[in-house]
Short mmCIF file of C-alpha atoms in Angstrom, two decimals:
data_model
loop_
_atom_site.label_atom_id
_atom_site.label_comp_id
_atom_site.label_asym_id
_atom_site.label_seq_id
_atom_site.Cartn_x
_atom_site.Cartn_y
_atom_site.Cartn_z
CA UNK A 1 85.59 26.03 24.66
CA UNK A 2 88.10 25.71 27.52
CA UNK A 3 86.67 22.32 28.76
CA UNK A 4 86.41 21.13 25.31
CA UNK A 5 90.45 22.17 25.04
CA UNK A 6 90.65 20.48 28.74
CA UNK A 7 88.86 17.44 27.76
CA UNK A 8 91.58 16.28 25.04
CA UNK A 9 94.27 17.83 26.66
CA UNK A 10 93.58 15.37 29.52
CA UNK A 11 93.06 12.43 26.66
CA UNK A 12 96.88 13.99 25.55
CA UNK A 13 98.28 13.80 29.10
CA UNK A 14 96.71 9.97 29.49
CA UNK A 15 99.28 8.94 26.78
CA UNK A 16 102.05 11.13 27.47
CA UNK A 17 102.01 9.39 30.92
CA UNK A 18 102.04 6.11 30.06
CA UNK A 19 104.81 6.75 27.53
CA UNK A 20 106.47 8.55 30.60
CA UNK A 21 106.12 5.53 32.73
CA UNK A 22 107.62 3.12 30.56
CA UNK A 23 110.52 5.46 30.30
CA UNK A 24 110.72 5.82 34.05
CA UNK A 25 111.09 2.01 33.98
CA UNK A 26 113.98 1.66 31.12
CA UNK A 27 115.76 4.60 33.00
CA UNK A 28 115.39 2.94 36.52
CA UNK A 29 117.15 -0.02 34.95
CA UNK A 30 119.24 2.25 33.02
CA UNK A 31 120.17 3.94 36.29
CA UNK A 32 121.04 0.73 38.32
CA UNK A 33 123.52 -0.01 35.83
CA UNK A 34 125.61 3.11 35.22
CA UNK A 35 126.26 6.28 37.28
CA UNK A 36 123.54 8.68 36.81
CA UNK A 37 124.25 12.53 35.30
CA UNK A 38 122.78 15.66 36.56
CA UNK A 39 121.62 16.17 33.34
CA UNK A 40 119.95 12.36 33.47
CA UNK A 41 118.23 13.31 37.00
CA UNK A 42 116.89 16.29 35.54
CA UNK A 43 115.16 14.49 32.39
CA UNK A 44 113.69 11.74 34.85
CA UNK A 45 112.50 14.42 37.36
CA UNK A 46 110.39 16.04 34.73
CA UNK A 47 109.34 12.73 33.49
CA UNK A 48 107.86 11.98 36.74
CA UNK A 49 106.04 15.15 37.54
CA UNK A 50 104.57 14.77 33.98
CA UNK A 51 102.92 11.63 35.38
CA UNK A 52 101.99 12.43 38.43
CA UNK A 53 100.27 15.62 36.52
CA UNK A 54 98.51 12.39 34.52
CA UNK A 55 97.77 10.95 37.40
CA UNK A 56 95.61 13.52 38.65
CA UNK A 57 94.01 14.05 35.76
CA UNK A 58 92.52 10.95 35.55
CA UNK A 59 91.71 11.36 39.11
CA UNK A 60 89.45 14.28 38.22
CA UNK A 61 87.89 12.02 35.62
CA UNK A 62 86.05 9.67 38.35
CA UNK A 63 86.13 5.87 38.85
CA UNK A 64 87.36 4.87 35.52
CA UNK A 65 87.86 7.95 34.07
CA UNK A 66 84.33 8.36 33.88
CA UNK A 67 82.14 11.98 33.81
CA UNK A 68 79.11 13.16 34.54
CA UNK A 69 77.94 16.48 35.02
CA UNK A 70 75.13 17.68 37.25
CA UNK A 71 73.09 20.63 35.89
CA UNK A 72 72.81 23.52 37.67
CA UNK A 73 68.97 24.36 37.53
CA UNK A 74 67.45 28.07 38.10
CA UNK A 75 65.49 27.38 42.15
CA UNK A 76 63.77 30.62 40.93
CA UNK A 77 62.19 30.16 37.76
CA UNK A 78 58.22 29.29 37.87
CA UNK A 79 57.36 26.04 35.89
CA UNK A 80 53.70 25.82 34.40
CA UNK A 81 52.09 22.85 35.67
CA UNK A 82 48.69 24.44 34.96
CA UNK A 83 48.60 23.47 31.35
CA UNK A 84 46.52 20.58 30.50
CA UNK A 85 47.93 17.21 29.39
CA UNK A 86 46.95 17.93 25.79
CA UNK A 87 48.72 21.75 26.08
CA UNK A 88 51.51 19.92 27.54
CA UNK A 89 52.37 17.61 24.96
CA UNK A 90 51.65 20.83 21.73
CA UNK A 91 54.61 22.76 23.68
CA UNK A 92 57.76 23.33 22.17
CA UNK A 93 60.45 21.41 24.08
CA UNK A 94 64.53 20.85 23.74
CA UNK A 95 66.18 17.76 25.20
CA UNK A 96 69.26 19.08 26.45
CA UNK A 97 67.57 22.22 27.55
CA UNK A 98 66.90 22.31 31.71
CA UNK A 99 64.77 19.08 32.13
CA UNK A 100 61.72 20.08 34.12
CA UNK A 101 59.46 20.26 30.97
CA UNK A 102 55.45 19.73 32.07
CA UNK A 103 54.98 17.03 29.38
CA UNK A 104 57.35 14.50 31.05
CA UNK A 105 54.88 14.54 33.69
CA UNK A 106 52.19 13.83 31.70
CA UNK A 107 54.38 11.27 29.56
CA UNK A 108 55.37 9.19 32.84
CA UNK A 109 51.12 9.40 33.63
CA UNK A 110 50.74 7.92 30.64
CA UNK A 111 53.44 4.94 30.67
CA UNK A 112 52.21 4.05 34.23
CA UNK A 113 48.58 4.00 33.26
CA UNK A 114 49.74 1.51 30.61
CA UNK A 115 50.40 -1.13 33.30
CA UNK A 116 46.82 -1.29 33.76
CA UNK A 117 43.83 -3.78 31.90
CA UNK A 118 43.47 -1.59 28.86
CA UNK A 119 39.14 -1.68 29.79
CA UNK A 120 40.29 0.33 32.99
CA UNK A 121 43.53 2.17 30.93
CA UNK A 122 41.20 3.74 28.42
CA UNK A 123 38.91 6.01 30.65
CA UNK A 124 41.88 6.96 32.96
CA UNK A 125 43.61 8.55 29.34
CA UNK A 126 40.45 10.17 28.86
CA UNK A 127 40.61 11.64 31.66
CA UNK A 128 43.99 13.53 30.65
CA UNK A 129 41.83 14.71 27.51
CA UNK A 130 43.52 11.99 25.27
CA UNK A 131 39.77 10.73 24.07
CA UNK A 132 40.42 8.47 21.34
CA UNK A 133 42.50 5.01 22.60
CA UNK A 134 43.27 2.27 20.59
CA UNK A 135 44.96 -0.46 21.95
CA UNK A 136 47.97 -2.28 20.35
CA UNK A 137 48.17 -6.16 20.91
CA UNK A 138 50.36 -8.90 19.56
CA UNK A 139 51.17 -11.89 21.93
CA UNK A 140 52.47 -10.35 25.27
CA UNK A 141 53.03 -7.10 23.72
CA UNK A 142 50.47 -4.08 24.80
CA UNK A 143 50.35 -0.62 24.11
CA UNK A 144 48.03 2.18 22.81
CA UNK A 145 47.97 5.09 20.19
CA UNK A 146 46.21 8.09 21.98
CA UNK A 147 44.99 11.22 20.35
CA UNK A 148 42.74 14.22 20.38
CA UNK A 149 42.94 17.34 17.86
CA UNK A 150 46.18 17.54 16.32
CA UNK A 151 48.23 15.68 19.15
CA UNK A 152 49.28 11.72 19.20
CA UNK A 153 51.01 9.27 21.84
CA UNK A 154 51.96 6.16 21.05
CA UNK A 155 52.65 4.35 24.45
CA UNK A 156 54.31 0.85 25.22
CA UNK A 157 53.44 -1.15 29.07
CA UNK A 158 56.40 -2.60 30.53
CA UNK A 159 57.26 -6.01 31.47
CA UNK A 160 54.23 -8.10 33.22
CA UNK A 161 56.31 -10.33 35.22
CA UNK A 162 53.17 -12.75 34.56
CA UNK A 163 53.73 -13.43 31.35
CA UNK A 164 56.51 -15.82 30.49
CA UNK A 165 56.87 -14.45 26.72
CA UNK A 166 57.75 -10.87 28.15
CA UNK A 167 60.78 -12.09 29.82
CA UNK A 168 61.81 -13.44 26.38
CA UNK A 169 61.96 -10.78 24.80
CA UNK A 170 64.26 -9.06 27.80
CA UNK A 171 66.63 -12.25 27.46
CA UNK A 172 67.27 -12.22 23.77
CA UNK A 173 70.32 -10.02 23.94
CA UNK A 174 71.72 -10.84 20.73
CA UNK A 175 72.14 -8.22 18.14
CA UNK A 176 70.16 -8.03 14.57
CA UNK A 177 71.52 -6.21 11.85
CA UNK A 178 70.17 -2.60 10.52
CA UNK A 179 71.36 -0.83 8.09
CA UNK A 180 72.41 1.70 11.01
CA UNK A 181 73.78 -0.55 13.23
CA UNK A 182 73.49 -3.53 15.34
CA UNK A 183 69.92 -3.52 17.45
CA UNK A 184 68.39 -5.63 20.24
CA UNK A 185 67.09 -8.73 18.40
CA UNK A 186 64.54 -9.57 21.21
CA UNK A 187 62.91 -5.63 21.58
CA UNK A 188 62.94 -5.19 17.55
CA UNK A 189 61.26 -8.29 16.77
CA UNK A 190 58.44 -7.82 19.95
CA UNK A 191 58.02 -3.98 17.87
CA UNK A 192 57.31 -6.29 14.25
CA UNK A 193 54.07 -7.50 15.11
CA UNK A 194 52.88 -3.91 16.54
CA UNK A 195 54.05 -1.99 13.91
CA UNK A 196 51.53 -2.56 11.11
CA UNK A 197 48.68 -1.54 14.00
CA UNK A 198 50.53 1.35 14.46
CA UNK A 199 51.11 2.97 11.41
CA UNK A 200 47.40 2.32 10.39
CA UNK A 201 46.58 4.25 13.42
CA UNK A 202 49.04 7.23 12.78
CA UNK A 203 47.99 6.98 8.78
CA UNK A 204 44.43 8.09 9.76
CA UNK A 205 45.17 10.59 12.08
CA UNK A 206 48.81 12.60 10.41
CA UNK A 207 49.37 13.94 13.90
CA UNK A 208 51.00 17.49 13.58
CA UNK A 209 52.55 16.60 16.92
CA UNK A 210 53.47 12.56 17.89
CA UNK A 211 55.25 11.29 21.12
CA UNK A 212 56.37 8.42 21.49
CA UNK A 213 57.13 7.17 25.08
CA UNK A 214 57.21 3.66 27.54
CA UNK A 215 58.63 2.38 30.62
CA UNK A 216 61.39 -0.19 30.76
CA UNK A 217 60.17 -2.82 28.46
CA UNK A 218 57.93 -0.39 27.11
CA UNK A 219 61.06 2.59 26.69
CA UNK A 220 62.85 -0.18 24.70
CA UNK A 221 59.88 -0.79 22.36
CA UNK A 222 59.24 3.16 22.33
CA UNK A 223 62.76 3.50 20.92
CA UNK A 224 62.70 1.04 18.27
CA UNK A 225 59.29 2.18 17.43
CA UNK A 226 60.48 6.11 17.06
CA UNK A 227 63.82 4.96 15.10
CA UNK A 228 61.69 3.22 12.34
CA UNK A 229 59.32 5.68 12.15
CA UNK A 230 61.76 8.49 11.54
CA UNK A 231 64.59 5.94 9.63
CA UNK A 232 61.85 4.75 7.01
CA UNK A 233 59.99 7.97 6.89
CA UNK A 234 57.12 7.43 7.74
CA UNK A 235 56.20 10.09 10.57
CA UNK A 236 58.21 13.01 12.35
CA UNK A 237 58.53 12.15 16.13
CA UNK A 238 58.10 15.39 17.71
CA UNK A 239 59.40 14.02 21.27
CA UNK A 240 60.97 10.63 22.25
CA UNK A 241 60.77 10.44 26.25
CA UNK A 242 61.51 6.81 28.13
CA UNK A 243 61.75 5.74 31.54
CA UNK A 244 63.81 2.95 33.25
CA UNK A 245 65.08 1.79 29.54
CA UNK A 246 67.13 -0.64 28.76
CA UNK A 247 69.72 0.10 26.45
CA UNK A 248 68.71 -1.22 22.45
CA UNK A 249 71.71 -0.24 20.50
CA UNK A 250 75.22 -1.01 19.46
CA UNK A 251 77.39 1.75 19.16
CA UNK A 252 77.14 2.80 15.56
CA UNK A 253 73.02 2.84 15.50
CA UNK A 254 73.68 4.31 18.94
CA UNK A 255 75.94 7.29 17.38
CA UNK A 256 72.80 7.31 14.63
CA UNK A 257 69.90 7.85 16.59
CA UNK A 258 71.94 10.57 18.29
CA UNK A 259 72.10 12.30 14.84
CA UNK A 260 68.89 10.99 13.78
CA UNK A 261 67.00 13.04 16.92
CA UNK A 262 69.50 14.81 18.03
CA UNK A 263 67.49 17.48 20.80
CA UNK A 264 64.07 15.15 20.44
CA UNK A 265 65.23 12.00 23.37
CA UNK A 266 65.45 12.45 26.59
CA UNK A 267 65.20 9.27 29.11
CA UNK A 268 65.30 9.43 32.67
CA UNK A 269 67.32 7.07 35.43
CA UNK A 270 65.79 7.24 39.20
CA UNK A 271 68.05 6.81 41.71
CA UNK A 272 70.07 3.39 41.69
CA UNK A 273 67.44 1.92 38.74
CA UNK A 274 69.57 -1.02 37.12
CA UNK A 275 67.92 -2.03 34.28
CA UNK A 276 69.23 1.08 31.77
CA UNK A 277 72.80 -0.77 32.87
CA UNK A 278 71.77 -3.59 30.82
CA UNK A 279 72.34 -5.63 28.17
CA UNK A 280 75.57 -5.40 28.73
CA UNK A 281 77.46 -4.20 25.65
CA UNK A 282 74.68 -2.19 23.83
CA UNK A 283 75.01 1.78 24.18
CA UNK A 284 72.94 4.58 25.62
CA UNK A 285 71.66 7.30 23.04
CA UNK A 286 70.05 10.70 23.32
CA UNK A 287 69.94 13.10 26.67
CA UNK A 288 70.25 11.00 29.67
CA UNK A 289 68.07 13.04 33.00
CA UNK A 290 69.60 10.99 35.87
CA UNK A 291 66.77 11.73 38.94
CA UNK A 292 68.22 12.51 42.24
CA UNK A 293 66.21 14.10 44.22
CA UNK A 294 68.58 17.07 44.02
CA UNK A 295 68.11 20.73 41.88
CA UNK A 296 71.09 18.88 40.35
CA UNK A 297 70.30 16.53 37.86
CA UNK A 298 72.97 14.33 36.42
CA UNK A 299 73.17 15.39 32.36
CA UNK A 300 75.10 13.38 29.87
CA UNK A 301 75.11 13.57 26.22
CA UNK A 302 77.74 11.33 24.18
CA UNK A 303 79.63 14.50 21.99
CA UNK A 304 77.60 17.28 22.48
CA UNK A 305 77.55 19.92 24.59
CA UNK A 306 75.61 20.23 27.30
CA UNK A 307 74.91 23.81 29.14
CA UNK A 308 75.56 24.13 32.82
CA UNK A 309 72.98 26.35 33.27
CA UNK A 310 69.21 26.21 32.64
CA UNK A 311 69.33 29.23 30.45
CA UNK A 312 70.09 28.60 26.75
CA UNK A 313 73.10 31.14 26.03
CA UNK A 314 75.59 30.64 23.40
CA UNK A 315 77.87 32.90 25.60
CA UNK A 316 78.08 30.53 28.13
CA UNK A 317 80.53 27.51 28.59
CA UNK A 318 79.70 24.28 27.90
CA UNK A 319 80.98 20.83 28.53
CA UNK A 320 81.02 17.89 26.07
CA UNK A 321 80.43 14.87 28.10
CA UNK A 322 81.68 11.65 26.08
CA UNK A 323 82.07 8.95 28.72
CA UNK A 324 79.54 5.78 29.48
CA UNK A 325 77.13 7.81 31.74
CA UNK A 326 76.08 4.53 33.71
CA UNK A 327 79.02 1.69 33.74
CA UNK A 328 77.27 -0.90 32.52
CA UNK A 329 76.40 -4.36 34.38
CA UNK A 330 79.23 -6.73 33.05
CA UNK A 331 78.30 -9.79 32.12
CA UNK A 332 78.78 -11.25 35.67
CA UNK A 333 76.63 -8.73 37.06
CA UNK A 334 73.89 -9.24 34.85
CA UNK A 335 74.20 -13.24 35.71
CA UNK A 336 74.09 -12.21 39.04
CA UNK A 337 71.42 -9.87 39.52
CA UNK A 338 68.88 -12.34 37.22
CA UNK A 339 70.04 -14.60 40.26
CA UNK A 340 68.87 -12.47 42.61
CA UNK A 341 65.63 -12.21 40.94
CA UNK A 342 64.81 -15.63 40.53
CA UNK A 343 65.55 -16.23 43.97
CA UNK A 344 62.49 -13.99 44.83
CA UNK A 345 59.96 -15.35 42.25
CA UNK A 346 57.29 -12.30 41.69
CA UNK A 347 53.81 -11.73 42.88
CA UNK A 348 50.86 -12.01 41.12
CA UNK A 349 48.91 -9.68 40.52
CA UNK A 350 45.10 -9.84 39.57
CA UNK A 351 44.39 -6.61 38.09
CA UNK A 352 47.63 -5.46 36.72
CA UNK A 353 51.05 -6.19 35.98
CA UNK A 354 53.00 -4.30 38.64
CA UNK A 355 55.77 -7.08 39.81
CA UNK A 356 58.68 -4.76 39.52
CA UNK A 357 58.02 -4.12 43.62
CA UNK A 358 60.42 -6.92 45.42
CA UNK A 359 63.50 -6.93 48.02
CA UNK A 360 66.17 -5.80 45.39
CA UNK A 361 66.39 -1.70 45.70
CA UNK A 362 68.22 -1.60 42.09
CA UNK A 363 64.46 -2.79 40.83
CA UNK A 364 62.88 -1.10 43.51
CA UNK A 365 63.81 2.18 41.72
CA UNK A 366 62.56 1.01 38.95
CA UNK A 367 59.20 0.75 39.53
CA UNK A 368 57.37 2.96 36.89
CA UNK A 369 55.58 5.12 40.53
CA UNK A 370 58.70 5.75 41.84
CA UNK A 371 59.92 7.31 38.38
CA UNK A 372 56.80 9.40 38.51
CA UNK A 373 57.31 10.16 41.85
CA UNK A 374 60.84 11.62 41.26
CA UNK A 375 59.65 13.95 38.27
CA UNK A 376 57.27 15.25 40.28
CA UNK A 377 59.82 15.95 43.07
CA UNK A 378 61.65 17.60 39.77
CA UNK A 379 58.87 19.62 39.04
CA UNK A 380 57.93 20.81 42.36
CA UNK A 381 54.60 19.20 41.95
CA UNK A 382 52.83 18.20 45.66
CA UNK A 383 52.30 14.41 45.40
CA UNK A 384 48.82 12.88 44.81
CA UNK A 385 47.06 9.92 44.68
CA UNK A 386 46.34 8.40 41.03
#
């Protein structure tokens, strides 16, 4: 309650000091043109130490008032890692709960097996126990519905770098209309010619518990798939969990999907990973896990509270967060950094589409084994070959 009371006291203080500095500023002039009172001194005094108390308050705020909070995570408490994938994903989970939750693992598994020809993809997901695959295709566009007993992933691959079409749908940044808000023209319209596959699929198997995940490209896709699912009613998401997304809403569908899944979306940010900085002007949404290689995650939520501890007490303070968690690429940046990237034109590959690894650390981080790399870190898990 206090750093809710804090929060707008500070938003209070922001305006009382710039009214105070204008009035510094007539009363300078003021000054210069008529002897001052002691009374006159006094008022201006008090004037100035409101602002400099301003002053510091945005100070505490960060680089453009900006806040994120790390959460403080329990170094003692045992996580399970000896469930199976399957036990994994039938576990209860809460988004904004501490983020070391054994299914993100097997989530991020499943994303980076995506990447791979889907003749090689299928046996690797039956080897997490997911034994019925079907693939998703339209143009470009891959993914898979996965299943076994009463669990179901759908699953979007990222960018291939290979194919030209892919890189279309990044580029068209425009916004289409829904009746929630303003969306990502290029990432909707790539979901449109998967989505008819995809509700076949979930039609025939009414999973009791359906996750829907992906990996840049792929989180994008994953997030427009979950929001018309859930929008248009036509299955209950029990988890939304991306990596590396880019951002797919304006701010009022943003606000909505916040509401809409409120402690079901979590997506995770390794390290210096640019691409959930972009499009510029679209919004983040749901319960952003920044991965630092720390006990200290960065949290953010965009009016909710979010505990500073990893135990779920209602006696315990908690801090609304409701700044930009990532400052996001302006458009120079953006024209910039595609600069960069075409400078270095990307391998390719013959078995799979892994071109995110080049000489530009912001994509460097986002390589989909780095982001499963850092969760395991998260998780305590020994590394191991895959």
């Amino acid at each position: 309650m206090f750093d809710w009371f804090l929060t707008y006291f500070e938003l209070i203080l922001g305006i009382a000091g710039a009214v105070s500095l204008i009035g510094i500023a007539m009363g300078f002039l003021r000054i210069t043109l008529t002897r001052p009172s002691r009374s006159r001194w006094r008022v201006l005094g008090g004037i100035a130490l409101l602002s400099l108390v301003c002053f510091l308050a945005v100070l505490r705020g960060g680089p453009g008032g900006k806040k994120t909070t790390p959460q403080e995570l329990d170094p003692d408490r045992l996580i399970d890692t000896s469930l199976t994938a399957v036990e994994r994903l039938q576990n209860p989970w809460e988004a904004y709960e501490d983020p070391r939750w054994p299914v993100v693992e097997t989530l991020a598994e499943i994303s980076d097996i995506a990447y791979d020809p889907p003749v090689f993809a299928a046996g690797r997901y039956e080897g997490l126990g997911l034994s019925r695959c079907f693939p998703l295709f339209d143009r470009s566009m891959v993914g898979y519905v996965l299943a076994i007993d009463d669990v179901a992933v759908v699953v979007f691959r990222g960018t291939d770098f290979n194919e030209w079409s892919d890189w279309g749908v990044n580029k068209a940044v425009r916004a289409a209309p829904t009746e929630h808000g303003g969306i990502h023209a290029g990432f909707d319209r790539a979901y449109d010619g998967l989505s008819p596959q995809i509700n076949e699929v979930l039609d025939r198997l009414a999973p009791k518990h359906l996750w829907v995940t992906g990996h840049s490209l792929g989180g994008a896709l994953a997030t427009v798939c979950a929001y018309r699912l859930e929008s248009r009613g036509e299955h209950k998401v029990t988890g939304l969990i991306t990596f590396g997304q880019p951002m797919v809403a304006k701010l009022d569908l943003a606000e909505h999907l916040d509401d809409l899944f409120d402690n079901r979306y979590a997506w995770f940010v390794n390290g210096s990973d640019v691409v959930p900085k972009t499009p510029p002007g679209y919004e983040p949404a749901g319960s952003l896990v920044e991965l630092n290689g720390t006990l200290r995650p960065g949290r953010w939520r965009r009016t909710r509270a979010v505990y500073s501890s990893s135990s779920v007490d209602d006696s315990l303070p908690a801090q609304p967060l409701q700044a930009h968690p990532l400052p996001p690429l302006t458009e120079e940046e953006s024209r910039l950094l595609q600069q960069r990237l075409k400078a270095e034109p990307p391998p390719v590959f013959d078995d799979a589409p892994r071109a995110y690894s080049m000489a530009v650390p912001e994509i460097d981080n986002h390589l989909m084994p780095a982001y499963l790399g850092s969760i395991r870190q998260l998780l305590g898990i020994s590394m191991r070959g895959d």
